[in-house]
Short mmCIF file of C-alpha atoms (C1' of nucleotides) in Angstrom, two decimals:
data_model
loop_
_atom_site.label_atom_id
_atom_site.label_comp_id
_atom_site.label_asym_id
_atom_site.label_seq_id
_atom_site.Cartn_x
_atom_site.Cartn_y
_atom_site.Cartn_z
CA MET L 1 249.31 75.98 28.13
CA ALA L 2 250.28 77.32 24.18
CA MET L 3 247.64 79.30 22.77
CA PRO L 4 245.55 76.80 20.99
CA THR L 5 243.44 77.94 17.33
CA ASP L 6 244.68 81.43 18.31
CA LEU L 7 243.12 84.32 18.99
CA LYS L 8 242.42 86.82 16.81
CA LEU L 9 240.57 85.03 13.59
CA ASP L 10 237.00 84.19 16.68
CA PRO L 11 235.78 87.18 16.46
CA ARG L 12 234.07 86.44 19.87
CA PRO L 13 235.73 88.73 22.71
CA LEU L 14 239.13 87.73 24.09
CA TYR L 15 237.45 87.35 28.19
CA ALA L 16 234.60 84.80 26.28
CA GLN L 17 237.32 82.91 24.04
CA VAL L 18 239.46 82.89 27.91
CA ARG L 19 235.90 81.73 29.68
CA GLU L 20 235.36 78.50 27.14
CA LEU L 21 238.49 77.60 26.85
CA LEU L 22 238.88 77.37 31.18
CA THR L 23 234.87 75.82 30.91
CA ARG L 24 236.48 73.36 28.71
CA ARG L 25 239.04 72.55 31.21
CA ILE L 26 236.52 71.53 33.83
CA SER L 27 234.17 69.74 31.84
CA SER L 28 236.60 67.41 30.68
CA GLY L 29 238.63 66.07 33.29
CA ALA L 30 241.30 67.60 32.59
CA LEU L 31 240.58 70.53 36.36
CA ARG L 32 239.63 67.93 38.95
CA PRO L 33 236.15 69.42 41.69
CA GLY L 34 238.38 71.37 43.93
CA ALA L 35 241.46 72.01 42.43
CA PRO L 36 243.12 75.04 41.95
CA LEU L 37 243.59 76.69 38.98
CA PRO L 38 246.43 78.89 38.40
CA SER L 39 246.61 82.60 39.24
CA GLU L 40 245.00 85.28 37.52
CA LEU L 41 248.45 86.42 35.90
CA GLN L 42 249.67 82.70 35.45
CA ILE L 43 246.24 82.13 32.85
CA ALA L 44 247.27 85.86 31.43
CA ALA L 45 251.15 85.06 30.86
CA ASP L 46 250.20 81.58 28.62
CA LEU L 47 247.32 82.96 27.63
CA GLY L 48 248.56 86.33 26.61
CA VAL L 49 245.78 88.53 27.25
CA SER L 50 245.40 90.75 30.59
CA HIS L 51 244.88 90.47 33.15
CA GLY L 52 241.84 92.68 33.34
CA THR L 53 240.66 90.24 30.61
CA VAL L 54 241.15 86.66 32.83
CA ARG L 55 238.76 88.38 35.14
CA LYS L 56 236.52 89.25 33.42
CA ALA L 57 236.13 85.66 32.10
CA LEU L 58 236.89 84.15 35.69
CA ASP L 59 234.27 86.45 37.40
CA ALA L 60 231.84 84.71 34.97
CA LEU L 61 232.60 81.70 35.32
CA ALA L 62 232.31 82.03 39.93
CA ILE L 63 228.92 83.64 39.02
CA GLU L 64 227.57 80.66 37.27
CA GLY L 65 228.53 78.72 40.07
CA LEU L 66 231.33 77.14 38.07
CA VAL L 67 234.80 78.19 40.04
CA VAL L 68 234.46 79.02 43.70
CA ARG L 69 237.28 82.43 44.32
CA ARG L 70 239.11 83.14 47.91
CA GLN L 71 240.93 86.49 48.60
CA GLY L 72 244.47 85.04 49.33
CA LYS L 73 244.76 81.56 48.45
CA GLY L 74 243.48 81.33 45.04
CA THR L 75 240.23 80.16 42.47
CA PHE L 76 238.95 76.49 42.83
CA VAL L 77 236.65 74.30 41.07
CA VAL L 78 234.05 73.89 42.31
CA GLU L 79 233.30 71.32 45.04
CA GLN L 80 229.90 70.18 45.96
CA THR L 81 228.87 69.10 49.00
CA PRO L 82 225.78 67.53 49.60
CA GLN L 83 225.25 71.67 51.82
CA ASP L 84 225.52 73.08 48.29
CA VAL L 85 223.50 70.56 46.09
CA HIS L 86 220.91 71.02 49.03
CA PHE L 87 221.24 74.62 49.59
CA ARG L 88 220.82 75.07 45.51
CA PHE L 89 218.19 73.13 44.16
CA PHE L 90 216.16 72.32 47.21
CA ASN L 91 212.78 74.49 47.99
CA ILE L 92 211.02 73.23 50.06
CA TYR L 93 210.88 74.92 53.23
CA THR L 94 208.11 74.64 56.27
CA ALA L 95 205.32 77.22 57.10
CA ASP L 96 208.50 78.93 59.92
CA GLY L 97 211.05 79.50 56.48
CA ARG L 98 213.34 76.91 57.67
CA LYS L 99 213.75 74.43 55.12
CA VAL L 100 213.55 70.70 55.40
CA ILE L 101 215.75 68.51 55.12
CA PRO L 102 215.24 64.72 54.06
CA ASP L 103 216.08 61.68 54.12
CA SER L 104 215.76 58.60 51.72
CA ARG L 105 214.82 55.24 52.41
CA GLU L 106 214.14 52.16 49.86
CA THR L 107 215.93 52.86 47.37
CA ARG L 108 215.47 50.64 44.60
CA ILE L 109 217.76 50.98 41.31
CA LYS L 110 217.49 48.94 38.02
CA THR L 111 218.19 50.08 34.40
CA ALA L 112 216.38 49.46 30.81
CA LYS L 113 216.08 50.53 28.07
CA ALA L 114 214.95 54.39 27.72
CA THR L 115 210.72 54.60 27.14
CA VAL L 116 209.59 57.61 25.13
CA VAL L 117 208.76 60.40 27.60
CA GLU L 118 212.86 59.01 28.97
CA ARG L 119 215.04 59.58 25.56
CA ARG L 120 212.91 63.18 25.11
CA ARG L 121 213.47 64.96 28.72
CA LEU L 122 217.26 63.38 28.54
CA ALA L 123 217.20 64.04 24.36
CA ILE L 124 219.01 60.80 24.03
CA ASP L 125 218.86 57.79 21.52
CA THR L 126 216.65 55.61 19.95
CA GLY L 127 217.68 52.29 22.41
CA ALA L 128 219.81 53.86 24.50
CA ARG L 129 219.81 52.30 28.54
CA VAL L 130 218.74 54.75 31.58
CA VAL L 131 218.97 54.03 35.24
CA ARG L 132 216.25 54.29 37.45
CA LEU L 133 216.29 55.07 40.98
CA ARG L 134 213.27 55.02 42.62
CA ARG L 135 213.02 56.34 46.54
CA ILE L 136 210.44 57.60 49.48
CA ARG L 137 212.13 60.58 51.25
CA THR L 138 210.77 61.48 54.95
CA HIS L 139 210.90 64.51 56.81
CA GLY L 140 211.61 63.63 60.54
CA ASP L 141 210.32 60.38 59.92
CA GLN L 142 207.09 60.82 57.80
CA PRO L 143 207.32 59.33 54.40
CA PHE L 144 206.33 62.74 51.64
CA ILE L 145 207.75 61.76 48.42
CA SER L 146 207.30 59.20 47.13
CA GLU L 147 210.79 59.83 43.86
CA THR L 148 211.55 58.72 40.26
CA ILE L 149 214.93 59.58 38.81
CA VAL L 150 216.05 59.10 35.88
CA ILE L 151 220.17 59.29 34.38
CA PRO L 152 221.43 58.20 30.99
CA GLU L 153 223.44 55.28 31.58
CA ALA L 154 226.15 56.65 29.39
CA ARG L 155 226.85 58.97 31.57
CA PHE L 156 226.67 57.42 34.55
CA PRO L 157 228.20 54.16 34.24
CA GLY L 158 228.06 51.27 37.06
CA LEU L 159 225.94 53.85 39.39
CA ALA L 160 223.38 50.72 39.33
CA GLU L 161 225.54 48.65 40.65
CA HIS L 162 226.67 50.77 43.92
CA LYS L 163 225.79 49.22 46.96
CA THR L 164 224.51 51.94 48.59
CA ILE L 165 222.86 55.87 46.96
CA PRO L 166 223.78 58.78 49.39
CA ASN L 167 220.83 60.84 50.16
CA THR L 168 222.22 63.76 47.56
CA LEU L 169 222.40 62.91 44.35
CA TYR L 170 224.09 65.79 43.16
CA ASP L 171 227.69 65.55 44.89
CA LEU L 172 227.81 62.23 43.71
CA TYR L 173 227.07 62.79 39.87
CA GLN L 174 230.70 65.15 40.14
CA ALA L 175 232.84 63.05 42.20
CA GLU L 176 232.17 59.64 40.45
CA PHE L 177 230.84 60.60 36.87
CA GLY L 178 232.77 64.51 36.70
CA VAL L 179 228.68 65.42 35.79
CA LEU L 180 228.53 68.83 37.35
CA VAL L 181 224.06 70.53 37.83
CA VAL L 182 224.60 73.67 37.06
CA ARG L 183 221.01 74.88 36.77
CA ALA L 184 217.45 72.79 36.59
CA GLU L 185 214.11 73.13 35.75
CA ASP L 186 210.89 72.39 37.53
CA GLN L 187 207.33 71.68 36.49
CA LEU L 188 204.57 71.71 38.80
CA GLU L 189 201.27 70.82 39.22
CA PRO L 190 199.12 69.75 41.69
CA VAL L 191 197.27 66.37 41.67
CA VAL L 192 195.34 63.81 43.86
CA ALA L 193 196.30 60.49 45.73
CA ASP L 194 195.73 57.67 43.24
CA LYS L 195 195.56 54.29 45.52
CA ASN L 196 198.91 53.09 44.32
CA VAL L 197 200.75 56.67 45.85
CA SER L 198 198.70 57.09 48.93
CA SER L 199 199.57 54.17 51.02
CA GLN L 200 203.27 54.41 50.14
CA LEU L 201 202.54 57.43 51.50
CA ALA L 202 200.09 56.39 53.73
CA ILE L 203 197.36 59.40 53.25
CA ALA L 204 194.18 59.43 51.89
CA GLU L 205 193.30 58.62 48.32
CA GLY L 206 191.97 62.61 46.85
CA ALA L 207 195.13 63.93 49.18
CA PRO L 208 196.41 66.82 47.66
CA LEU L 209 199.41 66.51 45.96
CA MET L 210 202.46 68.43 44.80
CA ARG L 211 203.71 66.28 41.20
CA ILE L 212 207.25 68.17 40.54
CA GLU L 213 209.00 67.10 36.99
CA ARG L 214 212.60 68.07 37.03
CA VAL L 215 215.25 68.13 34.38
CA ALA L 216 218.57 69.16 35.76
CA PHE L 217 221.20 70.79 33.40
CA GLY L 218 225.05 69.65 32.67
CA LEU L 219 228.37 72.48 32.43
CA ASP L 220 227.29 71.39 28.29
CA ASN L 221 223.83 71.94 28.45
CA CYS L 222 221.91 69.23 28.17
CA PRO L 223 220.29 67.34 30.06
CA VAL L 224 221.40 64.72 32.21
CA GLU L 225 219.29 63.95 35.20
CA TRP L 226 215.40 63.68 34.62
CA ARG L 227 213.19 63.14 38.16
CA SER L 228 209.93 62.83 38.53
CA SER L 229 208.04 63.47 42.32
CA LEU L 230 204.53 63.63 43.93
CA CYS L 231 205.36 65.44 47.61
CA ASN L 232 203.06 65.58 50.58
CA LEU L 233 203.68 68.58 51.13
CA ALA L 234 200.89 69.07 53.88
CA GLY L 235 201.54 73.16 55.32
CA LEU L 236 205.48 72.67 54.28
CA GLN L 237 205.16 74.94 50.55
CA TYR L 238 207.08 74.98 47.71
CA VAL L 239 209.08 78.52 47.04
CA ALA L 240 210.35 80.05 43.86
CA HIS L 241 212.20 82.39 43.23
CA LEU L 242 211.54 85.27 40.03
CA GLY L 243 212.83 88.48 39.04
CA GLN L 244 217.01 87.98 40.10
CA GLY L 245 219.24 88.08 36.74
CA MET L 246 217.12 86.68 34.07
CA ALA L 247 217.67 88.36 30.55
CA PRO L 248 215.72 88.57 28.09
CA ALA L 249 215.74 85.24 25.44
CA MET R 1 226.39 116.17 39.81
CA ALA R 2 228.72 117.27 42.99
CA MET R 3 230.26 114.98 45.36
CA PRO R 4 228.26 113.91 47.96
CA THR R 5 229.46 113.38 51.43
CA ASP R 6 232.57 112.42 50.03
CA LEU R 7 235.00 109.31 49.23
CA LYS R 8 237.03 108.21 50.54
CA LEU R 9 236.31 107.80 54.86
CA ASP R 10 233.75 105.04 53.39
CA PRO R 11 235.53 101.51 53.66
CA ARG R 12 233.63 100.79 51.08
CA PRO R 13 234.54 99.52 47.53
CA LEU R 14 233.98 102.98 45.72
CA TYR R 15 231.79 101.03 43.16
CA ALA R 16 229.26 100.01 45.32
CA GLN R 17 228.37 103.53 46.24
CA VAL R 18 228.67 104.56 42.48
CA ARG R 19 226.03 102.02 42.79
CA GLU R 20 224.03 102.98 45.24
CA LEU R 21 224.17 106.73 44.87
CA LEU R 22 222.60 105.52 41.29
CA THR R 23 220.41 103.14 43.00
CA ARG R 24 219.02 106.34 44.90
CA ARG R 25 218.34 109.06 42.52
CA ILE R 26 216.39 105.63 40.64
CA SER R 27 213.55 104.91 43.57
CA SER R 28 213.37 108.49 44.50
CA GLY R 29 212.65 109.42 41.76
CA ALA R 30 214.87 112.27 39.75
CA LEU R 31 216.07 109.17 37.45
CA ARG R 32 212.26 108.98 35.96
CA PRO R 33 211.50 105.33 34.00
CA GLY R 34 213.29 105.65 30.31
CA ALA R 35 215.05 108.25 31.56
CA PRO R 36 218.37 108.09 29.58
CA LEU R 37 221.29 108.12 32.69
CA PRO R 38 224.50 110.61 32.09
CA SER R 39 227.09 108.53 30.02
CA GLU R 40 230.11 106.40 31.97
CA LEU R 41 232.52 109.70 31.02
CA GLN R 42 230.17 111.95 32.42
CA ILE R 43 229.44 109.70 35.43
CA ALA R 44 233.39 109.74 35.87
CA ALA R 45 233.87 113.31 35.60
CA ASP R 46 231.12 114.41 37.66
CA LEU R 47 231.96 112.07 40.70
CA GLY R 48 236.11 111.72 40.17
CA VAL R 49 236.31 108.07 39.22
CA SER R 50 237.93 106.51 36.87
CA HIS R 51 236.00 105.24 33.48
CA GLY R 52 236.40 101.03 34.96
CA THR R 53 234.57 102.53 37.82
CA VAL R 54 231.69 103.22 36.99
CA ARG R 55 231.47 100.67 34.15
CA LYS R 56 231.52 98.25 36.74
CA ALA R 57 228.54 99.80 38.75
CA LEU R 58 226.35 100.39 35.22
CA ASP R 59 226.99 96.85 35.20
CA ALA R 60 225.71 95.39 38.42
CA LEU R 61 222.68 97.83 37.64
CA ALA R 62 222.24 96.13 34.47
CA ILE R 63 222.74 92.86 36.18
CA GLU R 64 219.24 93.17 38.45
CA GLY R 65 217.16 94.80 36.03
CA LEU R 66 217.03 98.50 37.22
CA VAL R 67 219.04 99.75 34.27
CA VAL R 68 218.77 98.82 30.23
CA ARG R 69 222.51 99.44 28.57
CA ARG R 70 222.64 100.14 24.01
CA GLN R 71 225.70 100.61 22.91
CA GLY R 72 225.84 103.71 20.38
CA LYS R 73 222.70 105.29 22.82
CA GLY R 74 223.01 105.41 26.09
CA THR R 75 221.90 104.11 29.56
CA PHE R 76 218.63 104.56 30.13
CA VAL R 77 216.38 104.05 33.86
CA VAL R 78 214.37 100.55 33.01
CA GLU R 79 210.87 101.08 31.50
CA GLN R 80 208.72 97.58 32.52
CA THR R 81 206.56 97.53 29.63
CA PRO R 82 204.24 94.37 30.82
CA GLN R 83 205.09 92.31 28.28
CA ASP R 84 208.09 92.83 30.36
CA VAL R 85 206.95 92.07 33.31
CA HIS R 86 205.04 88.97 32.58
CA PHE R 87 208.10 87.81 31.38
CA ARG R 88 210.05 87.81 34.14
CA PHE R 89 207.19 87.31 36.95
CA PHE R 90 204.29 85.13 35.22
CA ASN R 91 205.47 81.46 34.94
CA ILE R 92 202.55 78.83 33.36
CA TYR R 93 203.51 77.27 30.25
CA THR R 94 200.85 75.12 28.53
CA ALA R 95 202.14 71.29 27.84
CA ASP R 96 204.01 71.86 24.88
CA GLY R 97 205.82 75.10 26.64
CA ARG R 98 204.57 78.33 25.43
CA LYS R 99 204.01 80.85 28.05
CA VAL R 100 200.29 81.69 28.59
CA ILE R 101 198.92 84.90 28.15
CA PRO R 102 196.44 85.05 30.58
CA ASP R 103 193.50 88.03 30.22
CA SER R 104 191.58 89.62 33.16
CA ARG R 105 188.15 90.05 34.51
CA GLU R 106 185.61 91.59 37.44
CA THR R 107 188.25 93.29 38.87
CA ARG R 108 187.42 94.50 42.15
CA ILE R 109 189.04 97.01 44.70
CA LYS R 110 188.28 97.74 48.14
CA THR R 111 190.80 100.01 50.73
CA ALA R 112 191.03 98.49 54.28
CA LYS R 113 192.93 98.04 57.23
CA ALA R 114 195.60 95.49 57.85
CA THR R 115 194.52 91.97 59.14
CA VAL R 116 197.40 90.93 60.82
CA VAL R 117 198.97 88.41 57.88
CA GLU R 118 199.36 90.87 56.10
CA ARG R 119 200.33 93.70 58.42
CA ARG R 120 202.70 90.37 58.43
CA ARG R 121 203.64 90.14 54.54
CA LEU R 122 204.24 93.52 53.89
CA ALA R 123 206.17 94.62 56.55
CA ILE R 124 203.68 96.89 57.56
CA ASP R 125 201.94 99.13 60.95
CA THR R 126 199.06 97.95 63.08
CA GLY R 127 196.37 100.16 61.94
CA ALA R 128 198.10 100.92 58.41
CA ARG R 129 195.73 100.65 55.52
CA VAL R 130 196.05 98.74 52.33
CA VAL R 131 194.29 98.36 48.66
CA ARG R 132 192.31 94.57 48.08
CA LEU R 133 191.91 94.05 44.94
CA ARG R 134 190.17 90.79 43.58
CA ARG R 135 190.01 89.43 40.37
CA ILE R 136 189.55 86.09 38.45
CA ARG R 137 191.93 85.58 34.78
CA THR R 138 191.27 83.56 32.12
CA HIS R 139 193.02 81.64 29.50
CA GLY R 140 191.30 81.60 26.46
CA ASP R 141 188.19 82.59 27.91
CA GLN R 142 188.06 80.17 30.37
CA PRO R 143 188.00 80.88 34.17
CA PHE R 144 191.22 79.86 35.51
CA ILE R 145 192.08 82.14 38.70
CA SER R 146 190.91 83.29 41.50
CA GLU R 147 193.35 85.91 42.82
CA THR R 148 193.11 88.64 46.22
CA ILE R 149 196.32 91.35 45.88
CA VAL R 150 196.71 93.57 48.91
CA ILE R 151 199.73 96.51 48.09
CA PRO R 152 200.23 98.87 51.15
CA GLU R 153 198.24 102.20 50.97
CA ALA R 154 200.64 104.82 51.54
CA ARG R 155 203.04 103.32 48.70
CA PHE R 156 199.71 103.40 45.97
CA PRO R 157 197.39 106.89 47.20
CA GLY R 158 194.88 107.28 45.22
CA LEU R 159 195.00 103.90 42.99
CA ALA R 160 191.40 102.15 44.55
CA GLU R 161 189.53 104.93 42.94
CA HIS R 162 191.07 103.84 39.72
CA LYS R 163 188.19 103.58 36.99
CA THR R 164 189.72 101.01 35.29
CA ILE R 165 192.58 98.58 35.87
CA PRO R 166 194.89 97.25 33.47
CA ASN R 167 195.86 93.45 33.02
CA THR R 168 199.44 93.86 34.55
CA LEU R 169 200.09 95.53 37.20
CA TYR R 170 204.20 95.82 37.72
CA ASP R 171 204.25 98.89 35.04
CA LEU R 172 201.49 100.96 36.66
CA TYR R 173 203.36 100.18 40.44
CA GLN R 174 206.17 102.43 38.65
CA ALA R 175 204.15 104.20 35.84
CA GLU R 176 201.87 105.81 38.45
CA PHE R 177 203.38 105.82 41.77
CA GLY R 178 207.29 105.47 40.48
CA VAL R 179 207.73 101.67 42.44
CA LEU R 180 209.58 99.40 40.34
CA VAL R 181 208.95 95.25 41.82
CA VAL R 182 213.07 94.57 41.21
CA ARG R 183 211.69 90.86 42.87
CA ALA R 184 209.42 88.50 44.11
CA GLU R 185 209.41 85.23 46.18
CA ASP R 186 206.48 82.80 45.05
CA GLN R 187 205.38 79.72 47.59
CA LEU R 188 202.44 77.41 46.69
CA GLU R 189 200.81 74.17 48.13
CA PRO R 190 198.33 71.82 46.16
CA VAL R 191 194.86 71.68 47.43
CA VAL R 192 191.46 70.60 46.51
CA ALA R 193 188.69 73.17 45.73
CA ASP R 194 185.60 74.56 48.15
CA LYS R 195 182.87 75.23 47.30
CA ASN R 196 183.18 79.14 46.87
CA VAL R 197 186.18 78.84 44.49
CA SER R 198 184.78 75.91 42.67
CA SER R 199 181.40 77.95 41.21
CA GLN R 200 184.03 81.05 41.32
CA LEU R 201 186.10 78.80 38.81
CA ALA R 202 183.41 76.31 37.41
CA ILE R 203 185.10 73.12 38.38
CA ALA R 204 183.69 70.32 40.89
CA GLU R 205 184.67 70.91 44.30
CA GLY R 206 187.47 68.61 45.05
CA ALA R 207 189.72 68.98 41.55
CA PRO R 208 193.54 70.07 42.52
CA LEU R 209 194.12 73.37 42.12
CA MET R 210 197.87 75.27 42.58
CA ARG R 211 197.90 77.73 45.46
CA ILE R 212 200.36 80.30 44.66
CA GLU R 213 200.86 83.14 47.75
CA ARG R 214 203.65 85.65 46.29
CA VAL R 215 205.32 88.41 47.92
CA ALA R 216 206.61 91.00 45.54
CA PHE R 217 209.70 93.23 46.43
CA GLY R 218 210.70 96.99 45.22
CA LEU R 219 213.97 98.78 44.94
CA ASP R 220 214.33 99.52 48.77
CA ASN R 221 214.25 95.80 49.43
CA CYS R 222 210.45 95.93 51.13
CA PRO R 223 207.53 94.28 50.16
CA VAL R 224 205.38 95.83 48.19
CA GLU R 225 202.90 93.69 47.01
CA TRP R 226 201.07 90.36 48.85
CA ARG R 227 198.94 88.23 46.17
CA SER R 228 197.09 84.86 46.90
CA SER R 229 196.22 82.89 44.37
CA LEU R 230 194.53 79.43 43.62
CA CYS R 231 195.14 78.12 39.80
CA ASN R 232 193.08 75.67 37.96
CA LEU R 233 196.31 74.37 36.05
CA ALA R 234 194.75 71.38 34.22
CA GLY R 235 197.39 70.75 32.06
CA LEU R 236 199.32 73.33 32.68
CA GLN R 237 202.31 73.66 34.35
CA TYR R 238 204.23 76.54 37.15
CA VAL R 239 208.18 76.83 35.74
CA ALA R 240 210.35 77.57 37.78
CA HIS R 241 215.09 77.79 37.24
CA LEU R 242 217.51 76.90 40.10
CA GLY R 243 220.23 77.27 40.49
CA GLN R 244 222.39 80.41 38.34
CA GLY R 245 223.26 81.40 35.05
CA MET R 246 222.66 80.36 31.51
CA ALA R 247 224.20 78.36 28.40
CA PRO R 248 228.03 78.18 27.47
CA ALA R 249 229.10 79.23 23.99
"C1'" DC C 1 230.38 113.30 11.95
"C1'" DA C 2 230.09 112.86 16.66
"C1'" DG C 3 229.15 110.56 21.16
"C1'" DT C 4 228.21 106.34 23.42
"C1'" DG C 5 228.43 101.56 25.16
"C1'" DG C 6 231.81 97.02 24.32
"C1'" DT C 7 237.35 95.54 24.72
"C1'" DC C 8 241.37 94.89 26.46
"C1'" DT C 9 246.04 96.72 28.40
"C1'" DA C 10 249.30 97.94 31.47
"C1'" DG C 11 250.56 98.76 35.94
"C1'" DA C 12 249.14 100.40 40.65
"C1'" DC C 13 247.90 99.60 45.16
"C1'" DC C 14 245.26 96.93 48.70
"C1'" DA C 15 243.16 93.11 52.12
"C1'" DC C 16 243.90 88.51 52.95
"C1'" DG C 17 246.16 83.41 53.71
"C1'" DC C 18 250.22 80.81 54.99
"C1'" DG C 19 253.96 79.86 56.06
"C1'" DG Y 1 256.94 88.82 53.06
"C1'" DC Y 2 255.02 87.06 48.69
"C1'" DG Y 3 251.31 85.22 46.32
"C1'" DT Y 4 246.87 85.25 45.33
"C1'" DG Y 5 241.73 87.45 44.61
"C1'" DG Y 6 240.31 92.68 44.89
"C1'" DT Y 7 239.82 97.93 43.62
"C1'" DC Y 8 240.37 101.51 41.03
"C1'" DT Y 9 242.99 104.22 36.76
"C1'" DA Y 10 244.68 106.26 32.70
"C1'" DG Y 11 243.89 105.27 28.02
"C1'" DA Y 12 243.46 103.09 23.99
"C1'" DC Y 13 240.58 101.13 20.39
"C1'" DC Y 14 235.92 99.06 18.37
"C1'" DA Y 15 230.87 98.83 17.38
"C1'" DC Y 16 226.77 100.75 16.99
"C1'" DT Y 17 223.68 105.03 16.96
"C1'" DG Y 18 221.98 108.62 15.05
"C1'" DA Y 19 221.85 113.65 13.32
#
DNA sequence: CAGTGGTCTAGACCACGCG
DNA sequence: GCGTGGTCTAGACCACTGA
């Protein structure tokens, strides 16, 4: 709770320093998912800054989705539920605008040395090992996505030995490994089904598929997952929102 | 500048009322694109609220992209340039991560009574007329997108008579018609090229294409444009960002 | 230099959740 | 009733812009 390297020699605004300090406490695991942060007045007193400065830092964390504020109760480290994950990171809708809720089957896990592509996508070193997870996702019992998920073994020790893997992964990442996914980038490309995937998804060769490649980022802004999916949308649609809260890079 | 219906009977927070009042002044055209807003202290004095309250309202408008703040100079109504539009609303990248800068050719314009689909997408009434704009977009002289753009004639009177149509439209919408696009929703779907589009884009029938349908929304949160594009991405990628917020310090 | 937005403070009161 | 976050005020000082 005490002052770390003390304040005024840092040229950045105070609220930015407070924000970063709290971010570190969360990413380090000192504040667990679901845990309450100290109250605004408490933090202000601890750090020797004013109420308003702490508020500005907490508001920023709330906007980033790192923290949840509840009037009358307190401020809590976000605890991703399968519903949260699905709401924030799943973008496929039916023609009448309802979100698709997929299931998973035939999940297989292996570990291996990372390939060149995997190392580049995940920004990891030569020789590092990864966990590869392959599965088929279904919508109303129809298989429609074949996906491969790759994560660095160093961040997820022991995941490959898990007996059962849940349908949504990001809540598992947070609860079991303290890895909070806050942002992701999808790259989309239309392709035609080859022989291999057409048998997996029970469709004709040459049918149009959507290839989605995603890199997901953690609190430290480093990649924590790469996944590549082939989707037989067949009347479903991938929906992207543009223009809200984007700032020039 | 005087107080309109006066403040305290409105149950909403003061800053929200200030924000809405300024939004109305912009969308009504009382404040033109590029025009300076009154200074924070001026607005505070005019409305009889404090500096901080005005600031909170202006910060919100800046985040929404409605307004641009420049330290030492003032706060200005956003003036969309072709570069802004391209940055915020164009999502196609080359394999090595550079944004594609397309050109347009063969632009054709007609007006007509809106079809059922157009009426639903644009939320306009039976019998309303629309302007339809068709064009081919190119990347390095290669045609790669065939698109149809539909806008309600009521919001864009006389656009159909324009001799020349620029490459980016949203800056034209704002400068000529006072329509500011602040948000859009893209629906993506992989398809295969039929005979018609394959000749337009000089590709083989059956080649994989990306179909992108977009509805763009104005300041009043109503749809102002519907566009449907068929894209021969051919190694290019559509990129979508998920989860809010950018990099920690 | 005066005027603008950006940061920070200290304190007030309100609205909510819960015992 | 008490502690929480949510709103609002009044005033201070800094950093930047441009005449």
